[in-house]
Amino acid sequence: MPQCSRRSLARLLPALALALSAACASEGPPSTESKSGAQPAPQPKSAGVVNVYSHRHYETDKRLFTKFEQETGISVRVVKAGADALIERLVSEGASSPADLLITADAGRLVRADAKGLLQPVQSEILEQAVPENLRHPDGHWFGLTQRARVIVYNKERVQPSELSTYAALTEPAWKGRVLVRSSANMYNQSLLASMIAHDGEAASQAWAEGVVSNMARPPKGSDRDQMKAVAAGVGDVAIVNTYYVGLLVNSKVPEERAVGEQMGVFFPDQDGRGAHVNVSGAGVTRHAPNRDNAVQLLEFLVNEDSQATFAQANYEFPVRADVPAGSLLESWGDFKADALPLSNLGMHQETAVRVFDAAGWR
Ligand SMILES: [Fe+2]
């Protein structure tokens, strides 16, 4: 990507510099928000704002938004909250909502937002080429931005990967008192169960949920990271977690967390069958987006090769793009087969998943 800087521009002819500064605008937010007191830079044609409602809580996103601001001159304003709260806010704001883009950490919530009529179709060759069909809405109401697999991690000292096979096998008597997993209120678990309901039906999924509950090392509590800490502490031997949390532990600044990460083996379940459950963090342009074009531009930016590599390297998420490598840690876990279920199917089973979890006594 060509570098644009004030210094390089200053060396150019003034007229050319003026034209280029409009194209590059790589020095930060638009001059309306500039606090430098310097001569205001000419406004790039596309300058303005994009208002993002985001459930994602990662430092990586902040870095990418800043880069987008520098490249386009469009200010990214972010409201962070849980996906359900953001969806409710969009409903109550209606046509006067300032939101342009809804970002969630789970396809299920995008499907829910779409079912409420909160998203609008986007046609973009860039998005359609970058995001595989099963990871986006068929009419462009939302697009996956990153992939995460929900895997089984195991304590490398106490479990051999040969003892593991499928999600279903975690219900076998050998795992009595050894399985750690977070609450069923968590959307990652709801989407995993929704995928099982889509493939195997409700009765089989009910049996699975009951089987896992009876093998739990303790009643569900804490985050995915907490499950791995409990595996390392010997509370249980295996846990169901999202892959990027392993990466965040292995690369943590806290030595104790790094030690926990090092103890975890990563196992992709169901490799002889449908493949490991994957979900996406994704985004959709809101129905009443006041800055629709900017929202589409941000979406396209987030699936470009650089952004996809940043998601992979800094947040340990799998790129949605096939042509961007996943990074050394993720690649060290080996290739895996991912469940090809279209993620738009997850949403339709989400309510059933919640009911099944409740009936199984999975807190
Ligand atoms: Fe997460």
Tab-separated table of C-alpha atoms and ligand atoms in Angstrom:
chain	number	residue	atom	x	y	z
A	1	MET	CA	0.000	0.000	0.000
A	2	PRO	CA	1.510	3.391	-0.951
A	3	GLN	CA	2.548	5.543	1.975
A	4	CYS	CA	1.264	9.126	2.113
A	5	SER	CA	2.723	11.586	4.579
A	6	ARG	CA	2.826	15.333	5.047
A	7	ARG	CA	6.587	15.240	4.576
A	8	SER	CA	6.399	13.488	1.222
A	9	LEU	CA	3.591	15.767	0.118
A	10	ALA	CA	5.584	18.848	1.019
A	11	ARG	CA	8.249	17.844	-1.454
A	12	LEU	CA	5.766	17.778	-4.278
A	13	LEU	CA	4.410	20.642	-6.340
A	14	PRO	CA	1.737	22.475	-4.323
A	15	ALA	CA	-1.082	21.737	-6.765
A	16	LEU	CA	-0.190	18.065	-6.845
A	17	ALA	CA	0.134	18.055	-3.076
A	18	LEU	CA	-3.362	19.450	-2.763
A	19	ALA	CA	-4.774	16.770	-4.984
A	20	LEU	CA	-2.861	14.022	-3.234
A	21	SER	CA	-3.800	15.134	0.247
A	22	ALA	CA	-7.402	14.728	-0.742
A	23	ALA	CA	-6.715	11.211	-1.955
A	24	CYS	CA	-4.517	10.042	0.920
A	25	ALA	CA	-5.757	11.949	3.962
A	26	SER	CA	-3.516	9.762	6.055
A	27	GLU	CA	-2.855	12.176	8.848
A	28	GLY	CA	-5.831	11.564	11.092
A	29	PRO	CA	-9.376	12.684	11.603
A	30	PRO	CA	-10.975	15.435	9.537
A	31	SER	CA	-9.982	18.983	10.376
A	32	THR	CA	-13.277	19.667	12.102
A	33	GLU	CA	-11.975	17.447	14.896
A	34	SER	CA	-8.341	18.498	14.635
A	35	LYS	CA	-6.877	19.847	17.838
A	36	SER	CA	-3.504	20.756	16.358
A	37	GLY	CA	-4.374	24.331	15.432
A	38	ALA	CA	-2.533	23.840	12.144
A	39	GLN	CA	-3.882	25.027	8.812
A	40	PRO	CA	-6.931	22.827	8.178
A	41	ALA	CA	-6.223	20.195	5.536
A	42	PRO	CA	-8.504	20.118	2.509
A	43	GLN	CA	-11.415	17.806	3.219
A	44	PRO	CA	-11.185	14.514	1.384
A	45	LYS	CA	-14.211	14.003	-0.785
A	46	SER	CA	-15.355	11.047	1.291
A	47	ALA	CA	-14.743	12.664	4.684
A	48	GLY	CA	-17.470	12.494	7.223
A	49	VAL	CA	-18.333	9.976	9.878
A	50	VAL	CA	-19.400	6.407	10.243
A	51	ASN	CA	-21.236	5.461	13.410
A	52	VAL	CA	-20.533	1.943	14.565
A	53	TYR	CA	-22.490	-0.018	17.150
A	54	SER	CA	-20.117	-2.786	18.160
A	55	HIS	CA	-20.190	-5.740	20.472
A	56	ARG	CA	-16.524	-6.486	19.776
A	57	HIS	CA	-14.208	-5.605	22.612
A	58	TYR	CA	-10.756	-6.002	21.123
A	59	GLU	CA	-7.839	-3.610	20.891
A	60	THR	CA	-7.328	-4.760	17.286
A	61	ASP	CA	-10.548	-3.087	16.184
A	62	LYS	CA	-9.453	0.236	17.600
A	63	ARG	CA	-6.206	0.007	15.623
A	64	LEU	CA	-8.040	-0.845	12.418
A	65	PHE	CA	-10.551	1.990	12.863
A	66	THR	CA	-7.696	4.444	13.376
A	67	LYS	CA	-6.032	3.193	10.221
A	68	PHE	CA	-9.311	3.579	8.327
A	69	GLU	CA	-9.611	7.157	9.597
A	70	GLN	CA	-6.087	7.901	8.446
A	71	GLU	CA	-6.643	6.411	5.001
A	72	THR	CA	-10.049	7.906	4.280
A	73	GLY	CA	-10.555	10.929	6.521
A	74	ILE	CA	-13.805	9.361	7.709
A	75	SER	CA	-14.150	9.480	11.486
A	76	VAL	CA	-15.205	6.236	13.105
A	77	ARG	CA	-17.433	6.764	16.134
A	78	VAL	CA	-17.979	3.638	18.153
A	79	VAL	CA	-20.677	2.776	20.669
A	80	LYS	CA	-19.745	-0.421	22.498
A	81	ALA	CA	-22.285	-2.612	24.264
A	82	GLY	CA	-23.623	-6.151	24.277
A	83	ALA	CA	-25.233	-7.230	21.012
A	84	ASP	CA	-28.697	-7.583	22.536
A	85	ALA	CA	-28.522	-4.108	24.052
A	86	LEU	CA	-27.400	-2.663	20.714
A	87	ILE	CA	-30.214	-4.434	18.893
A	88	GLU	CA	-32.739	-3.051	21.379
A	89	ARG	CA	-31.267	0.396	20.957
A	90	LEU	CA	-31.604	0.153	17.169
A	91	VAL	CA	-35.229	-0.898	17.563
A	92	SER	CA	-36.068	1.980	19.878
A	93	GLU	CA	-34.177	4.572	17.840
A	94	GLY	CA	-35.943	3.498	14.655
A	95	ALA	CA	-35.487	5.741	11.625
A	96	SER	CA	-33.692	8.382	13.703
A	97	SER	CA	-30.863	6.040	14.702
A	98	PRO	CA	-27.414	7.503	14.075
A	99	ALA	CA	-25.986	3.985	13.634
A	100	ASP	CA	-24.539	3.006	10.258
A	101	LEU	CA	-22.978	-0.350	11.026
A	102	LEU	CA	-23.773	-3.079	13.549
A	103	ILE	CA	-20.835	-5.303	14.465
A	104	THR	CA	-21.349	-8.430	16.540
A	105	ALA	CA	-19.136	-11.277	17.693
A	106	ASP	CA	-21.574	-13.903	16.512
A	107	ALA	CA	-23.647	-14.586	13.413
A	108	GLY	CA	-26.655	-15.488	15.557
A	109	ARG	CA	-27.069	-11.908	16.695
A	110	LEU	CA	-26.767	-10.584	13.138
A	111	VAL	CA	-29.495	-12.969	12.078
A	112	ARG	CA	-31.604	-11.740	14.992
A	113	ALA	CA	-31.017	-8.099	14.072
A	114	ASP	CA	-31.906	-8.861	10.482
A	115	ALA	CA	-35.100	-10.660	11.491
A	116	LYS	CA	-36.151	-7.453	13.234
A	117	GLY	CA	-35.635	-5.530	9.979
A	118	LEU	CA	-32.651	-3.595	11.333
A	119	LEU	CA	-30.243	-4.269	8.455
A	120	GLN	CA	-30.250	-3.445	4.755
A	121	PRO	CA	-28.901	-5.195	1.672
A	122	VAL	CA	-25.459	-4.236	0.408
A	123	GLN	CA	-24.156	-5.187	-3.000
A	124	SER	CA	-20.402	-5.029	-3.207
A	125	GLU	CA	-18.132	-7.056	-5.431
A	126	ILE	CA	-15.308	-6.509	-2.968
A	127	LEU	CA	-17.305	-8.014	-0.115
A	128	GLU	CA	-18.714	-10.821	-2.214
A	129	GLN	CA	-15.266	-11.831	-3.408
A	130	ALA	CA	-13.631	-11.621	-0.003
A	131	VAL	CA	-16.284	-13.321	2.135
A	132	PRO	CA	-17.250	-16.923	1.329
A	133	GLU	CA	-20.940	-17.486	0.696
A	134	ASN	CA	-21.639	-19.510	3.830
A	135	LEU	CA	-20.184	-16.712	5.967
A	136	ARG	CA	-22.512	-13.950	4.766
A	137	HIS	CA	-26.185	-13.198	4.259
A	138	PRO	CA	-27.363	-14.240	0.766
A	139	ASP	CA	-28.550	-10.684	0.011
A	140	GLY	CA	-25.741	-8.838	1.759
A	141	HIS	CA	-27.613	-7.930	4.963
A	142	TRP	CA	-24.468	-8.920	6.890
A	143	PHE	CA	-20.960	-10.186	6.219
A	144	GLY	CA	-18.540	-12.251	8.292
A	145	LEU	CA	-15.328	-10.368	9.044
A	146	THR	CA	-13.366	-12.988	10.980
A	147	GLN	CA	-13.790	-16.649	11.759
A	148	ARG	CA	-13.397	-18.417	15.057
A	149	ALA	CA	-13.636	-22.122	15.710
A	150	ARG	CA	-15.233	-23.408	18.916
A	151	VAL	CA	-12.826	-26.178	19.810
A	152	ILE	CA	-11.927	-28.572	22.589
A	153	VAL	CA	-8.802	-27.584	24.498
A	154	TYR	CA	-7.118	-30.138	26.703
A	155	ASN	CA	-4.472	-30.215	29.387
A	156	LYS	CA	-1.423	-31.540	27.526
A	157	GLU	CA	-0.136	-33.287	30.658
A	158	ARG	CA	-3.294	-35.230	31.396
A	159	VAL	CA	-5.013	-35.815	28.069
A	160	GLN	CA	-3.803	-37.313	24.807
A	161	PRO	CA	-5.411	-35.877	21.667
A	162	SER	CA	-6.120	-39.482	20.638
A	163	GLU	CA	-8.685	-39.599	23.472
A	164	LEU	CA	-10.697	-36.860	21.763
A	165	SER	CA	-12.913	-37.082	18.689
A	166	THR	CA	-16.241	-35.248	18.575
A	167	TYR	CA	-18.317	-32.794	20.602
A	168	ALA	CA	-20.713	-35.709	21.145
A	169	ALA	CA	-17.969	-37.865	22.677
A	170	LEU	CA	-17.641	-35.394	25.560
A	171	THR	CA	-20.836	-36.942	26.931
A	172	GLU	CA	-19.163	-40.351	27.368
A	173	PRO	CA	-18.535	-41.714	30.884
A	174	ALA	CA	-14.748	-41.294	30.464
A	175	TRP	CA	-15.231	-37.518	30.818
A	176	LYS	CA	-17.270	-37.606	34.030
A	177	GLY	CA	-16.327	-34.593	36.144
A	178	ARG	CA	-13.703	-33.411	33.633
A	179	VAL	CA	-15.509	-31.027	31.236
A	180	LEU	CA	-15.401	-27.249	31.641
A	181	VAL	CA	-17.645	-24.901	29.674
A	182	ARG	CA	-19.224	-21.543	30.294
A	183	SER	CA	-22.859	-20.690	30.841
A	184	SER	CA	-25.605	-21.374	28.314
A	185	ALA	CA	-26.448	-17.672	28.429
A	186	ASN	CA	-23.349	-17.212	26.311
A	187	MET	CA	-24.036	-16.790	22.629
A	188	TYR	CA	-21.023	-18.847	21.524
A	189	ASN	CA	-22.566	-21.884	23.232
A	190	GLN	CA	-25.994	-21.052	21.837
A	191	SER	CA	-24.578	-20.974	18.305
A	192	LEU	CA	-22.715	-24.254	18.832
A	193	LEU	CA	-25.927	-25.900	20.001
A	194	ALA	CA	-27.891	-24.234	17.178
A	195	SER	CA	-25.482	-25.854	14.701
A	196	MET	CA	-26.112	-29.242	16.308
A	197	ILE	CA	-29.863	-28.706	16.105
A	198	ALA	CA	-29.485	-27.814	12.407
A	199	HIS	CA	-27.525	-30.999	11.716
A	200	ASP	CA	-28.889	-33.584	14.159
A	201	GLY	CA	-32.242	-32.270	15.307
A	202	GLU	CA	-33.541	-31.212	18.690
A	203	ALA	CA	-33.701	-34.601	20.425
A	204	ALA	CA	-30.042	-35.446	19.753
A	205	SER	CA	-29.015	-31.957	20.813
A	206	GLN	CA	-31.014	-32.286	24.011
A	207	ALA	CA	-29.217	-35.556	24.780
A	208	TRP	CA	-25.875	-33.864	24.121
A	209	ALA	CA	-26.602	-30.939	26.411
A	210	GLU	CA	-27.735	-33.284	29.190
A	211	GLY	CA	-24.660	-35.463	28.702
A	212	VAL	CA	-22.293	-32.506	28.940
A	213	VAL	CA	-24.070	-31.212	32.053
A	214	SER	CA	-23.614	-34.579	33.736
A	215	ASN	CA	-19.877	-34.576	32.883
A	216	MET	CA	-19.178	-31.011	34.001
A	217	ALA	CA	-16.321	-30.478	36.425
A	218	ARG	CA	-18.283	-27.643	38.047
A	219	PRO	CA	-21.385	-25.569	37.359
A	220	PRO	CA	-20.680	-23.169	34.476
A	221	LYS	CA	-19.099	-19.880	35.417
A	222	GLY	CA	-16.662	-17.379	33.935
A	223	SER	CA	-15.385	-16.755	30.433
A	224	ASP	CA	-13.680	-18.983	27.891
A	225	ARG	CA	-10.348	-17.866	29.346
A	226	ASP	CA	-11.545	-18.840	32.831
A	227	GLN	CA	-12.329	-22.349	31.584
A	228	MET	CA	-8.733	-22.720	30.403
A	229	LYS	CA	-7.405	-21.398	33.704
A	230	ALA	CA	-9.504	-24.054	35.433
A	231	VAL	CA	-8.109	-26.728	33.092
A	232	ALA	CA	-4.580	-25.603	33.967
A	233	ALA	CA	-5.448	-25.602	37.686
A	234	GLY	CA	-6.731	-29.169	37.476
A	235	VAL	CA	-10.413	-28.369	38.099
A	236	GLY	CA	-11.141	-30.273	34.881
A	237	ASP	CA	-9.205	-31.679	31.934
A	238	VAL	CA	-10.941	-30.354	28.819
A	239	ALA	CA	-12.868	-27.202	27.914
A	240	ILE	CA	-14.938	-25.896	25.024
A	241	VAL	CA	-13.576	-22.507	23.941
A	242	ASN	CA	-13.107	-20.186	20.993
A	243	THR	CA	-9.722	-20.437	19.326
A	244	TYR	CA	-8.681	-16.783	19.628
A	245	TYR	CA	-8.821	-16.968	23.427
A	246	VAL	CA	-6.042	-19.575	23.292
A	247	GLY	CA	-3.986	-17.109	21.252
A	248	LEU	CA	-4.728	-14.288	23.679
A	249	LEU	CA	-3.512	-16.434	26.616
A	250	VAL	CA	-0.388	-17.726	24.852
A	251	ASN	CA	0.555	-14.142	23.968
A	252	SER	CA	-0.618	-12.467	27.175
A	253	LYS	CA	1.548	-9.888	28.943
A	254	VAL	CA	0.729	-11.681	32.205
A	255	PRO	CA	3.187	-14.569	32.790
A	256	GLU	CA	0.583	-16.702	34.612
A	257	GLU	CA	-1.771	-16.419	31.639
A	258	ARG	CA	1.000	-17.368	29.233
A	259	ALA	CA	1.683	-20.450	31.382
A	260	VAL	CA	-1.992	-21.410	31.144
A	261	GLY	CA	-1.918	-20.977	27.371
A	262	GLU	CA	1.188	-23.141	27.040
A	263	GLN	CA	-0.557	-25.998	28.864
A	264	MET	CA	-3.442	-26.096	26.388
A	265	GLY	CA	-3.613	-28.422	23.438
A	266	VAL	CA	-6.060	-27.411	20.702
A	267	PHE	CA	-8.290	-30.112	19.239
A	268	PHE	CA	-10.633	-29.550	16.297
A	269	PRO	CA	-13.632	-31.871	16.830
A	270	ASP	CA	-15.653	-33.794	14.262
A	271	GLN	CA	-12.905	-33.937	11.665
A	272	ASP	CA	-14.223	-37.260	10.308
A	273	GLY	CA	-17.714	-35.823	10.130
A	274	ARG	CA	-19.070	-32.367	9.469
A	275	GLY	CA	-16.085	-30.469	10.866
A	276	ALA	CA	-15.511	-28.120	13.776
A	277	HIS	CA	-18.131	-25.493	14.514
A	278	VAL	CA	-17.075	-22.077	13.255
A	279	ASN	CA	-18.770	-18.786	13.753
A	280	VAL	CA	-17.985	-15.307	12.560
A	281	SER	CA	-17.653	-11.913	13.982
A	282	GLY	CA	-19.482	-9.878	11.407
A	283	ALA	CA	-21.257	-6.706	10.491
A	284	GLY	CA	-24.269	-5.372	8.662
A	285	VAL	CA	-25.220	-1.921	7.446
A	286	THR	CA	-28.184	-0.675	9.445
A	287	ARG	CA	-31.509	-0.054	7.770
A	288	HIS	CA	-31.556	3.697	8.346
A	289	ALA	CA	-27.796	4.323	8.078
A	290	PRO	CA	-27.305	8.074	7.583
A	291	ASN	CA	-23.790	7.421	6.248
A	292	ARG	CA	-24.410	4.313	4.208
A	293	ASP	CA	-21.535	4.760	1.752
A	294	ASN	CA	-19.045	5.258	4.576
A	295	ALA	CA	-20.349	2.127	6.283
A	296	VAL	CA	-19.844	0.094	3.105
A	297	GLN	CA	-16.374	1.589	2.730
A	298	LEU	CA	-15.508	0.538	6.290
A	299	LEU	CA	-16.822	-2.971	5.662
A	300	GLU	CA	-14.706	-3.226	2.512
A	301	PHE	CA	-11.686	-1.938	4.432
A	302	LEU	CA	-12.147	-4.574	7.135
A	303	VAL	CA	-11.966	-7.401	4.591
A	304	ASN	CA	-8.945	-6.086	2.726
A	305	GLU	CA	-5.772	-8.159	2.937
A	306	ASP	CA	-4.066	-5.910	5.478
A	307	SER	CA	-7.026	-5.787	7.864
A	308	GLN	CA	-7.565	-9.513	7.594
A	309	ALA	CA	-3.898	-10.114	8.399
A	310	THR	CA	-4.221	-7.798	11.412
A	311	PHE	CA	-7.226	-9.705	12.750
A	312	ALA	CA	-5.218	-12.910	12.386
A	313	GLN	CA	-1.925	-11.711	13.797
A	314	ALA	CA	-3.141	-9.434	16.582
A	315	ASN	CA	-6.378	-11.091	17.675
A	316	TYR	CA	-5.714	-14.698	16.587
A	317	GLU	CA	-8.878	-14.910	14.509
A	318	PHE	CA	-9.028	-16.853	11.263
A	319	PRO	CA	-9.352	-14.565	8.242
A	320	VAL	CA	-12.527	-14.940	6.192
A	321	ARG	CA	-10.342	-14.458	3.122
A	322	ALA	CA	-8.812	-17.644	1.799
A	323	ASP	CA	-5.784	-15.750	0.450
A	324	VAL	CA	-4.633	-14.356	3.812
A	325	PRO	CA	-2.553	-16.665	6.021
A	326	ALA	CA	-3.843	-17.313	9.538
A	327	GLY	CA	-0.546	-16.562	11.252
A	328	SER	CA	2.051	-18.847	12.823
A	329	LEU	CA	0.218	-19.796	16.035
A	330	LEU	CA	-3.024	-20.680	14.291
A	331	GLU	CA	-1.152	-22.518	11.579
A	332	SER	CA	0.752	-24.469	14.249
A	333	TRP	CA	-2.558	-26.086	15.233
A	334	GLY	CA	-2.749	-27.604	11.755
A	335	ASP	CA	-5.316	-27.499	9.000
A	336	PHE	CA	-8.823	-28.364	10.011
A	337	LYS	CA	-12.169	-29.061	8.477
A	338	ALA	CA	-14.776	-26.446	9.339
A	339	ASP	CA	-18.501	-27.085	9.410
A	340	ALA	CA	-19.798	-25.644	6.142
A	341	LEU	CA	-23.291	-24.961	7.520
A	342	PRO	CA	-24.416	-21.552	6.238
A	343	LEU	CA	-24.298	-19.341	9.296
A	344	SER	CA	-27.585	-17.743	8.292
A	345	ASN	CA	-29.101	-21.088	9.437
A	346	LEU	CA	-27.881	-20.639	13.020
A	347	GLY	CA	-30.279	-17.854	13.870
A	348	MET	CA	-33.365	-19.910	13.162
A	349	HIS	CA	-32.345	-22.431	15.848
A	350	GLN	CA	-31.159	-19.980	18.490
A	351	GLU	CA	-34.420	-19.926	20.443
A	352	THR	CA	-34.621	-23.697	20.437
A	353	ALA	CA	-31.029	-23.815	21.660
A	354	VAL	CA	-31.889	-21.647	24.659
A	355	ARG	CA	-34.878	-23.858	25.458
A	356	VAL	CA	-32.788	-27.050	25.135
A	357	PHE	CA	-30.091	-25.653	27.435
A	358	ASP	CA	-32.709	-24.719	30.042
A	359	ALA	CA	-34.331	-28.141	29.873
A	360	ALA	CA	-30.929	-29.781	30.281
A	361	GLY	CA	-30.190	-27.735	33.394
A	362	TRP	CA	-27.135	-26.095	31.752
A	363	ARG	CA	-26.934	-22.876	33.724
B	1	FE	FE	-15.215	-13.252	22.491
